[in-house]
PDB file of C-alpha atoms in Angstrom:
ATOM      1  CA  ALA N 101      13.481   0.355  -2.910  1.00  0.00           C
ATOM      2  CA  GLN N 102      11.196  -1.960  -4.500  1.00  0.00           C
ATOM      3  CA  SER N 103      10.076  -1.081  -8.540  1.00  0.00           C
ATOM      4  CA  VAL N 104       7.841  -2.587 -11.037  1.00  0.00           C
ATOM      5  CA  ALA N 105       8.181  -2.127 -14.837  1.00  0.00           C
ATOM      6  CA  GLN N 106       5.935  -2.600 -17.487  1.00  0.00           C
ATOM      7  CA  PRO N 107       7.973  -1.969 -20.681  1.00  0.00           C
ATOM      8  CA  GLU N 108       4.836  -1.730 -22.979  1.00  0.00           C
ATOM      9  CA  ASP N 109       2.512   1.007 -22.781  1.00  0.00           C
ATOM     10  CA  GLN N 110       0.191  -1.075 -25.121  1.00  0.00           C
ATOM     11  CA  VAL N 111      -0.094  -4.300 -26.349  1.00  0.00           C
ATOM     12  CA  ASN N 112      -2.369  -4.982 -29.403  1.00  0.00           C
ATOM     13  CA  VAL N 113      -3.731  -8.667 -30.002  1.00  0.00           C
ATOM     14  CA  ALA N 114      -6.310  -9.845 -32.594  1.00  0.00           C
ATOM     15  CA  GLU N 115      -9.292 -11.751 -30.939  1.00  0.00           C
ATOM     16  CA  GLY N 116      -8.807 -15.836 -30.501  1.00  0.00           C
ATOM     17  CA  ASN N 117      -4.542 -15.137 -30.607  1.00  0.00           C
ATOM     18  CA  PRO N 118      -2.623 -15.582 -27.279  1.00  0.00           C
ATOM     19  CA  LEU N 119      -1.930 -12.516 -25.451  1.00  0.00           C
ATOM     20  CA  THR N 120       1.095 -11.772 -22.959  1.00  0.00           C
ATOM     21  CA  VAL N 121       1.212  -8.618 -20.857  1.00  0.00           C
ATOM     22  CA  LYS N 122       5.084  -8.284 -19.621  1.00  0.00           C
ATOM     23  CA  CYS N 123       5.992  -7.244 -16.053  1.00  0.00           C
ATOM     24  CA  THR N 124       9.555  -7.297 -14.355  1.00  0.00           C
ATOM     25  CA  TYR N 125      10.146  -6.461 -10.985  1.00  0.00           C
ATOM     26  CA  SER N 126      13.187  -5.273  -8.485  1.00  0.00           C
ATOM     27  CA  VAL N 127      12.522  -5.818  -4.430  1.00  0.00           C
ATOM     28  CA  SER N 128      14.884  -7.237  -2.134  1.00  0.00           C
ATOM     29  CA  GLY N 129      13.662 -10.566  -0.621  1.00  0.00           C
ATOM     30  CA  ASN N 130      11.067 -12.603  -1.727  1.00  0.00           C
ATOM     31  CA  PRO N 131       8.088 -10.928  -3.467  1.00  0.00           C
ATOM     32  CA  TYR N 132       4.360 -10.927  -3.439  1.00  0.00           C
ATOM     33  CA  LEU N 133       3.502 -10.141  -7.080  1.00  0.00           C
ATOM     34  CA  PHE N 134      -0.226  -9.077  -8.242  1.00  0.00           C
ATOM     35  CA  TRP N 135      -2.298  -8.586 -11.471  1.00  0.00           C
ATOM     36  CA  TYR N 136      -4.844  -5.830 -11.437  1.00  0.00           C
ATOM     37  CA  VAL N 137      -7.227  -4.899 -14.275  1.00  0.00           C
ATOM     38  CA  GLN N 138      -9.086  -1.693 -14.753  1.00  0.00           C
ATOM     39  CA  TYR N 139     -12.039  -0.882 -17.216  1.00  0.00           C
ATOM     40  CA  PRO N 140     -12.233   3.085 -18.189  1.00  0.00           C
ATOM     41  CA  ASN N 141     -13.340   4.924 -15.214  1.00  0.00           C
ATOM     42  CA  ARG N 142     -13.607   2.231 -12.824  1.00  0.00           C
ATOM     43  CA  GLY N 143     -11.639   0.878  -9.779  1.00  0.00           C
ATOM     44  CA  LEU N 144      -9.158  -1.681 -10.184  1.00  0.00           C
ATOM     45  CA  GLN N 145     -10.054  -5.180 -10.181  1.00  0.00           C
ATOM     46  CA  PHE N 146      -7.847  -8.192  -8.566  1.00  0.00           C
ATOM     47  CA  LEU N 147      -6.989 -10.806 -11.171  1.00  0.00           C
ATOM     48  CA  LEU N 148      -4.315 -13.200  -9.692  1.00  0.00           C
ATOM     49  CA  LYS N 149      -1.380 -13.142  -7.261  1.00  0.00           C
ATOM     50  CA  TYR N 150       1.841 -15.310  -6.383  1.00  0.00           C
ATOM     51  CA  ILE N 151       2.836 -15.526  -3.034  1.00  0.00           C
ATOM     52  CA  THR N 152       4.653 -19.070  -2.917  1.00  0.00           C
ATOM     53  CA  GLY N 153       4.747 -22.498  -4.913  1.00  0.00           C
ATOM     54  CA  ASP N 154       3.621 -23.167  -8.340  1.00  0.00           C
ATOM     55  CA  ASN N 155       5.506 -20.798 -10.487  1.00  0.00           C
ATOM     56  CA  LEU N 156       2.142 -20.895 -12.870  1.00  0.00           C
ATOM     57  CA  VAL N 157      -0.690 -18.784 -11.110  1.00  0.00           C
ATOM     58  CA  LYS N 158      -4.406 -19.283 -12.552  1.00  0.00           C
ATOM     59  CA  GLY N 159      -6.396 -16.231 -11.973  1.00  0.00           C
ATOM     60  CA  SER N 160      -9.982 -14.891 -13.103  1.00  0.00           C
ATOM     61  CA  TYR N 161     -11.688 -14.635 -16.606  1.00  0.00           C
ATOM     62  CA  GLY N 162      -8.963 -17.456 -17.991  1.00  0.00           C
ATOM     63  CA  PHE N 163      -5.950 -15.027 -17.124  1.00  0.00           C
ATOM     64  CA  GLU N 164      -2.543 -16.851 -15.589  1.00  0.00           C
ATOM     65  CA  ALA N 165       0.785 -15.617 -14.957  1.00  0.00           C
ATOM     66  CA  GLU N 166       4.393 -17.172 -14.655  1.00  0.00           C
ATOM     67  CA  PHE N 167       6.559 -16.398 -11.625  1.00  0.00           C
ATOM     68  CA  ASN N 168      10.362 -16.365 -13.126  1.00  0.00           C
ATOM     69  CA  LYS N 169      12.733 -15.623 -10.218  1.00  0.00           C
ATOM     70  CA  SER N 170      15.736 -15.881 -12.448  1.00  0.00           C
ATOM     71  CA  GLN N 171      14.401 -13.400 -14.712  1.00  0.00           C
ATOM     72  CA  THR N 172      12.688 -11.318 -12.033  1.00  0.00           C
ATOM     73  CA  SER N 173       9.425 -11.315 -14.315  1.00  0.00           C
ATOM     74  CA  PHE N 174       5.892 -12.131 -13.799  1.00  0.00           C
ATOM     75  CA  HIS N 175       3.928 -11.719 -17.035  1.00  0.00           C
ATOM     76  CA  LEU N 176       0.578 -12.021 -17.567  1.00  0.00           C
ATOM     77  CA  LYS N 177      -0.985 -14.799 -20.321  1.00  0.00           C
ATOM     78  CA  LYS N 178      -4.395 -15.408 -21.709  1.00  0.00           C
ATOM     79  CA  PRO N 179      -4.467 -18.320 -24.459  1.00  0.00           C
ATOM     80  CA  SER N 180      -6.934 -16.668 -26.298  1.00  0.00           C
ATOM     81  CA  ALA N 181      -7.815 -12.990 -26.227  1.00  0.00           C
ATOM     82  CA  LEU N 182     -11.416 -11.584 -26.209  1.00  0.00           C
ATOM     83  CA  VAL N 183     -12.548  -8.586 -27.224  1.00  0.00           C
ATOM     84  CA  SER N 184     -14.064  -7.581 -24.014  1.00  0.00           C
ATOM     85  CA  ASP N 185     -10.337  -8.147 -22.263  1.00  0.00           C
ATOM     86  CA  SER N 186      -9.615  -4.609 -23.697  1.00  0.00           C
ATOM     87  CA  ALA N 187      -8.647  -3.017 -20.628  1.00  0.00           C
ATOM     88  CA  LEU N 188      -5.664  -1.225 -18.785  1.00  0.00           C
ATOM     89  CA  TYR N 189      -3.459  -3.956 -16.951  1.00  0.00           C
ATOM     90  CA  PHE N 190      -1.187  -3.173 -13.724  1.00  0.00           C
ATOM     91  CA  CYS N 191       1.367  -5.456 -11.990  1.00  0.00           C
ATOM     92  CA  ALA N 192       2.056  -5.002  -8.596  1.00  0.00           C
ATOM     93  CA  VAL N 193       4.636  -5.737  -5.951  1.00  0.00           C
ATOM     94  CA  ARG N 194       5.001  -6.046  -2.488  1.00  0.00           C
ATOM     95  CA  PRO N 195       8.167  -7.112  -0.537  1.00  0.00           C
ATOM     96  CA  MET N 196       7.924  -9.961   2.300  1.00  0.00           C
ATOM     97  CA  ASP N 197       9.217  -7.588   4.635  1.00  0.00           C
ATOM     98  CA  MET N 198       7.460  -4.387   4.463  1.00  0.00           C
ATOM     99  CA  GLY N 199       5.563  -3.388   7.518  1.00  0.00           C
ATOM    100  CA  ARG N 200       3.016  -1.339   5.804  1.00  0.00           C
ATOM    101  CA  ARG N 201       1.966  -4.076   3.166  1.00  0.00           C
ATOM    102  CA  ALA N 202       1.449  -1.299   0.415  1.00  0.00           C
ATOM    103  CA  LEU N 203       1.494  -2.307  -3.224  1.00  0.00           C
ATOM    104  CA  THR N 204       4.130  -0.601  -5.690  1.00  0.00           C
ATOM    105  CA  PHE N 205       2.326  -0.253  -8.877  1.00  0.00           C
ATOM    106  CA  GLY N 206       3.756  -0.690 -12.393  1.00  0.00           C
ATOM    107  CA  SER N 207       2.638   2.193 -15.173  1.00  0.00           C
ATOM    108  CA  GLY N 208       0.137   0.058 -16.820  1.00  0.00           C
ATOM    109  CA  THR N 209      -0.351  -1.444 -20.201  1.00  0.00           C
ATOM    110  CA  ARG N 210      -3.156  -0.893 -22.190  1.00  0.00           C
ATOM    111  CA  LEU N 211      -4.695  -4.099 -23.992  1.00  0.00           C
ATOM    112  CA  GLN N 212      -6.288  -3.618 -27.306  1.00  0.00           C
ATOM    113  CA  VAL N 213      -7.890  -6.830 -28.554  1.00  0.00           C
ATOM    114  CA  GLN N 214      -9.074  -6.321 -32.389  1.00  0.00           C
ATOM    115  CA  PRO N 215     -12.212  -8.215 -33.540  1.00  0.00           C
TER     116      PRO N 215
ATOM    117  CA  ASP B 954     -15.572  -2.954  -6.623  1.00  0.00           C
ATOM    118  CA  GLY B 955     -18.431  -4.580  -4.341  1.00  0.00           C
ATOM    119  CA  GLY B 956     -18.199  -3.742  -0.815  1.00  0.00           C
ATOM    120  CA  ILE B 957     -16.034  -0.424  -1.164  1.00  0.00           C
ATOM    121  CA  THR B 958     -17.766   2.765  -2.030  1.00  0.00           C
ATOM    122  CA  GLN B 959     -16.347   5.887  -3.293  1.00  0.00           C
ATOM    123  CA  SER B 960     -18.533   9.452  -3.147  1.00  0.00           C
ATOM    124  CA  PRO B 961     -18.829  11.473  -5.538  1.00  0.00           C
ATOM    125  CA  LYS B 962     -17.842   9.953  -8.663  1.00  0.00           C
ATOM    126  CA  TYR B 963     -16.933  13.393 -10.269  1.00  0.00           C
ATOM    127  CA  LEU B 964     -15.714  16.028  -8.073  1.00  0.00           C
ATOM    128  CA  PHE B 965     -14.707  19.922  -9.157  1.00  0.00           C
ATOM    129  CA  ARG B 966     -12.661  22.250  -6.914  1.00  0.00           C
ATOM    130  CA  LYS B 967     -11.811  25.849  -7.697  1.00  0.00           C
ATOM    131  CA  GLU B 968      -8.733  27.187  -6.424  1.00  0.00           C
ATOM    132  CA  GLY B 969      -7.872  27.835  -2.977  1.00  0.00           C
ATOM    133  CA  GLN B 970     -10.673  25.123  -1.732  1.00  0.00           C
ATOM    134  CA  ASN B 971     -10.370  22.181   0.427  1.00  0.00           C
ATOM    135  CA  VAL B 972     -12.387  19.062  -0.934  1.00  0.00           C
ATOM    136  CA  THR B 973     -13.288  15.668   0.951  1.00  0.00           C
ATOM    137  CA  LEU B 974     -13.473  12.478  -0.964  1.00  0.00           C
ATOM    138  CA  SER B 975     -15.398   9.742   0.757  1.00  0.00           C
ATOM    139  CA  CYS B 976     -14.449   5.807   1.108  1.00  0.00           C
ATOM    140  CA  GLU B 977     -16.502   3.618   2.933  1.00  0.00           C
ATOM    141  CA  GLN B 978     -16.084  -0.356   2.933  1.00  0.00           C
ATOM    142  CA  ASN B 979     -18.550  -2.878   4.515  1.00  0.00           C
ATOM    143  CA  LEU B 980     -16.081  -5.834   3.789  1.00  0.00           C
ATOM    144  CA  ASN B 981     -14.831  -5.612   7.887  1.00  0.00           C
ATOM    145  CA  HIS B 982     -11.448  -4.862   6.436  1.00  0.00           C
ATOM    146  CA  ASP B 983      -8.935  -3.625   9.140  1.00  0.00           C
ATOM    147  CA  ALA B 984      -6.271  -1.429   6.820  1.00  0.00           C
ATOM    148  CA  MET B 985      -7.516   0.718   4.091  1.00  0.00           C
ATOM    149  CA  TYR B 986      -5.245   2.944   1.487  1.00  0.00           C
ATOM    150  CA  TRP B 987      -5.754   5.921  -0.571  1.00  0.00           C
ATOM    151  CA  TYR B 988      -3.894   6.052  -4.251  1.00  0.00           C
ATOM    152  CA  ARG B 989      -3.670   8.652  -6.699  1.00  0.00           C
ATOM    153  CA  GLN B 990      -3.695   7.874 -10.410  1.00  0.00           C
ATOM    154  CA  ASP B 991      -2.123   9.863 -13.156  1.00  0.00           C
ATOM    155  CA  PRO B 992      -1.850   8.859 -17.079  1.00  0.00           C
ATOM    156  CA  GLY B 993       1.235   6.729 -17.529  1.00  0.00           C
ATOM    157  CA  GLN B 994       2.227   7.027 -14.066  1.00  0.00           C
ATOM    158  CA  GLY B 995       0.408   4.139 -12.395  1.00  0.00           C
ATOM    159  CA  LEU B 996      -1.034   4.515  -8.875  1.00  0.00           C
ATOM    160  CA  ARG B 997       1.273   6.400  -6.148  1.00  0.00           C
ATOM    161  CA  LEU B 998       0.151   5.520  -2.206  1.00  0.00           C
ATOM    162  CA  ILE B 999      -0.838   8.911  -0.750  1.00  0.00           C
ATOM    163  CA  TYR B1000      -1.808   7.386   3.157  1.00  0.00           C
ATOM    164  CA  TYR B1001      -2.846   4.225   4.388  1.00  0.00           C
ATOM    165  CA  SER B1002      -4.106   3.138   7.789  1.00  0.00           C
ATOM    166  CA  GLN B1003      -4.425  -0.220   9.563  1.00  0.00           C
ATOM    167  CA  ILE B1004      -6.376   0.411  12.436  1.00  0.00           C
ATOM    168  CA  VAL B1005      -8.683   3.096  13.563  1.00  0.00           C
ATOM    169  CA  ASN B1006      -7.213   6.201  14.726  1.00  0.00           C
ATOM    170  CA  ASP B1007      -3.788   5.285  12.923  1.00  0.00           C
ATOM    171  CA  PHE B1008      -2.363   6.474   9.840  1.00  0.00           C
ATOM    172  CA  GLN B1009       0.780   6.604   7.879  1.00  0.00           C
ATOM    173  CA  LYS B1010       1.716   8.848   5.338  1.00  0.00           C
ATOM    174  CA  GLY B1011       2.775   7.234   1.828  1.00  0.00           C
ATOM    175  CA  ASP B1012       4.780   8.396  -0.732  1.00  0.00           C
ATOM    176  CA  ILE B1013       3.095  11.373  -2.024  1.00  0.00           C
ATOM    177  CA  ALA B1014       1.365  12.783   1.298  1.00  0.00           C
ATOM    178  CA  GLU B1015       1.872  16.415   0.989  1.00  0.00           C
ATOM    179  CA  GLY B1016      -1.130  18.668   0.583  1.00  0.00           C
ATOM    180  CA  TYR B1017      -3.847  15.496   1.532  1.00  0.00           C
ATOM    181  CA  SER B1018      -4.874  14.747   4.733  1.00  0.00           C
ATOM    182  CA  VAL B1019      -7.051  11.722   6.119  1.00  0.00           C
ATOM    183  CA  SER B1020      -8.567  10.508   9.082  1.00  0.00           C
ATOM    184  CA  ARG B1021      -9.872   7.081  10.736  1.00  0.00           C
ATOM    185  CA  GLU B1022     -12.474   7.679  13.233  1.00  0.00           C
ATOM    186  CA  LYS B1023     -14.290   4.292  12.336  1.00  0.00           C
ATOM    187  CA  LYS B1024     -13.002   1.010  10.744  1.00  0.00           C
ATOM    188  CA  GLU B1025     -15.579   1.353   7.926  1.00  0.00           C
ATOM    189  CA  SER B1026     -14.480   5.186   6.845  1.00  0.00           C
ATOM    190  CA  PHE B1027     -11.356   6.306   5.409  1.00  0.00           C
ATOM    191  CA  PRO B1028     -12.083  10.080   3.892  1.00  0.00           C
ATOM    192  CA  LEU B1029      -9.331  12.073   2.261  1.00  0.00           C
ATOM    193  CA  THR B1030      -9.125  15.674   2.148  1.00  0.00           C
ATOM    194  CA  VAL B1031      -7.454  17.361  -0.889  1.00  0.00           C
ATOM    195  CA  THR B1032      -6.140  20.636   0.657  1.00  0.00           C
ATOM    196  CA  SER B1033      -5.312  24.051  -1.303  1.00  0.00           C
ATOM    197  CA  ALA B1034      -1.903  23.157  -0.492  1.00  0.00           C
ATOM    198  CA  GLN B1035      -1.688  19.931  -3.119  1.00  0.00           C
ATOM    199  CA  LYS B1036      -0.780  22.201  -6.237  1.00  0.00           C
ATOM    200  CA  ASN B1037      -1.900  19.664  -8.672  1.00  0.00           C
ATOM    201  CA  PRO B1038      -5.025  17.756  -7.330  1.00  0.00           C
ATOM    202  CA  THR B1039      -6.535  16.922 -10.611  1.00  0.00           C
ATOM    203  CA  ALA B1040      -6.430  12.953 -10.993  1.00  0.00           C
ATOM    204  CA  PHE B1041      -8.356   9.865 -10.220  1.00  0.00           C
ATOM    205  CA  TYR B1042      -8.335   8.953  -6.677  1.00  0.00           C
ATOM    206  CA  LEU B1043      -8.719   5.579  -5.625  1.00  0.00           C
ATOM    207  CA  CYS B1044      -9.440   3.813  -1.978  1.00  0.00           C
ATOM    208  CA  ALA B1045      -8.624   0.328  -1.450  1.00  0.00           C
ATOM    209  CA  SER B1046      -8.703  -2.114   1.653  1.00  0.00           C
ATOM    210  CA  ARG B1047      -7.265  -5.211   3.072  1.00  0.00           C
ATOM    211  CA  ARG B1048      -7.842  -7.974   5.515  1.00  0.00           C
ATOM    212  CA  LEU B1049      -5.086  -8.141   8.556  1.00  0.00           C
ATOM    213  CA  ALA B1050      -6.089 -12.038   8.789  1.00  0.00           C
ATOM    214  CA  GLY B1051      -6.512 -14.836   6.105  1.00  0.00           C
ATOM    215  CA  ASP B1052      -5.902 -13.300   2.850  1.00  0.00           C
ATOM    216  CA  ARG B1053      -4.000 -10.476   4.029  1.00  0.00           C
ATOM    217  CA  ASP B1054      -2.310  -9.209   1.037  1.00  0.00           C
ATOM    218  CA  THR B1055      -5.021  -8.775  -1.420  1.00  0.00           C
ATOM    219  CA  GLN B1056      -6.465  -4.938  -1.869  1.00  0.00           C
ATOM    220  CA  TYR B1057      -9.601  -4.619  -3.156  1.00  0.00           C
ATOM    221  CA  PHE B1058     -10.355  -1.292  -4.697  1.00  0.00           C
ATOM    222  CA  GLY B1059     -13.419   1.177  -4.898  1.00  0.00           C
ATOM    223  CA  PRO B1060     -14.538   2.812  -8.179  1.00  0.00           C
ATOM    224  CA  GLY B1061     -12.790   5.714  -7.557  1.00  0.00           C
ATOM    225  CA  THR B1062     -13.407   9.829  -7.589  1.00  0.00           C
ATOM    226  CA  ARG B1063     -12.118  11.767 -10.467  1.00  0.00           C
ATOM    227  CA  LEU B1064     -11.066  15.189  -9.149  1.00  0.00           C
ATOM    228  CA  THR B1065     -10.755  18.353 -11.462  1.00  0.00           C
ATOM    229  CA  VAL B1066      -9.443  21.650 -10.682  1.00  0.00           C
ATOM    230  CA  LEU B1067     -11.210  24.311 -12.379  1.00  0.00           C
TER     231      LEU B1067
END
């Protein structure tokens, strides 16, 4: 069975500093990987995805993520954090060979950006 | 959140009651999903549907039921058999052609049992 791990419940970073939110996955075969962001009492917003190709994926709001097959990781990064980036971030995975195409989500990482 | 609406935003249920959560999308997406979100547990799949009049159980379907009579609508009923229904419920949809893998989410319904 596939799984996603987000090892940090919370990440604190100062505004203007680079941020990283970690994600590792376990899945048979090649994965499709996603990052979503959730603001309080809101639905999830799609940030970016990796399907194939370049290991560095660029997404919305200046975020990017690096796919590392050997480390089975897909860490979310941003060069310069903003206070408005403070939110809950979810990593998700979908194996290529699953018929239902449903996503398996990590438990989420709360990002707190201090001014 | 655009294109997917969920109602109500907040819902309160008494013990023993069934309640229905609405999910409507105008994105012309074929597949629709219901997830449950609990603090510290991420999202868990309840039910999904890839075409009208067909749906499949997800990982935590017990105590829930769905219908898919129209492409645009995928209501979720939380029955009295669901022992711990207090949670945030999220509906999502996805195309079956083109960008087939990205799911788009509604704003959610927060259900509280009184």
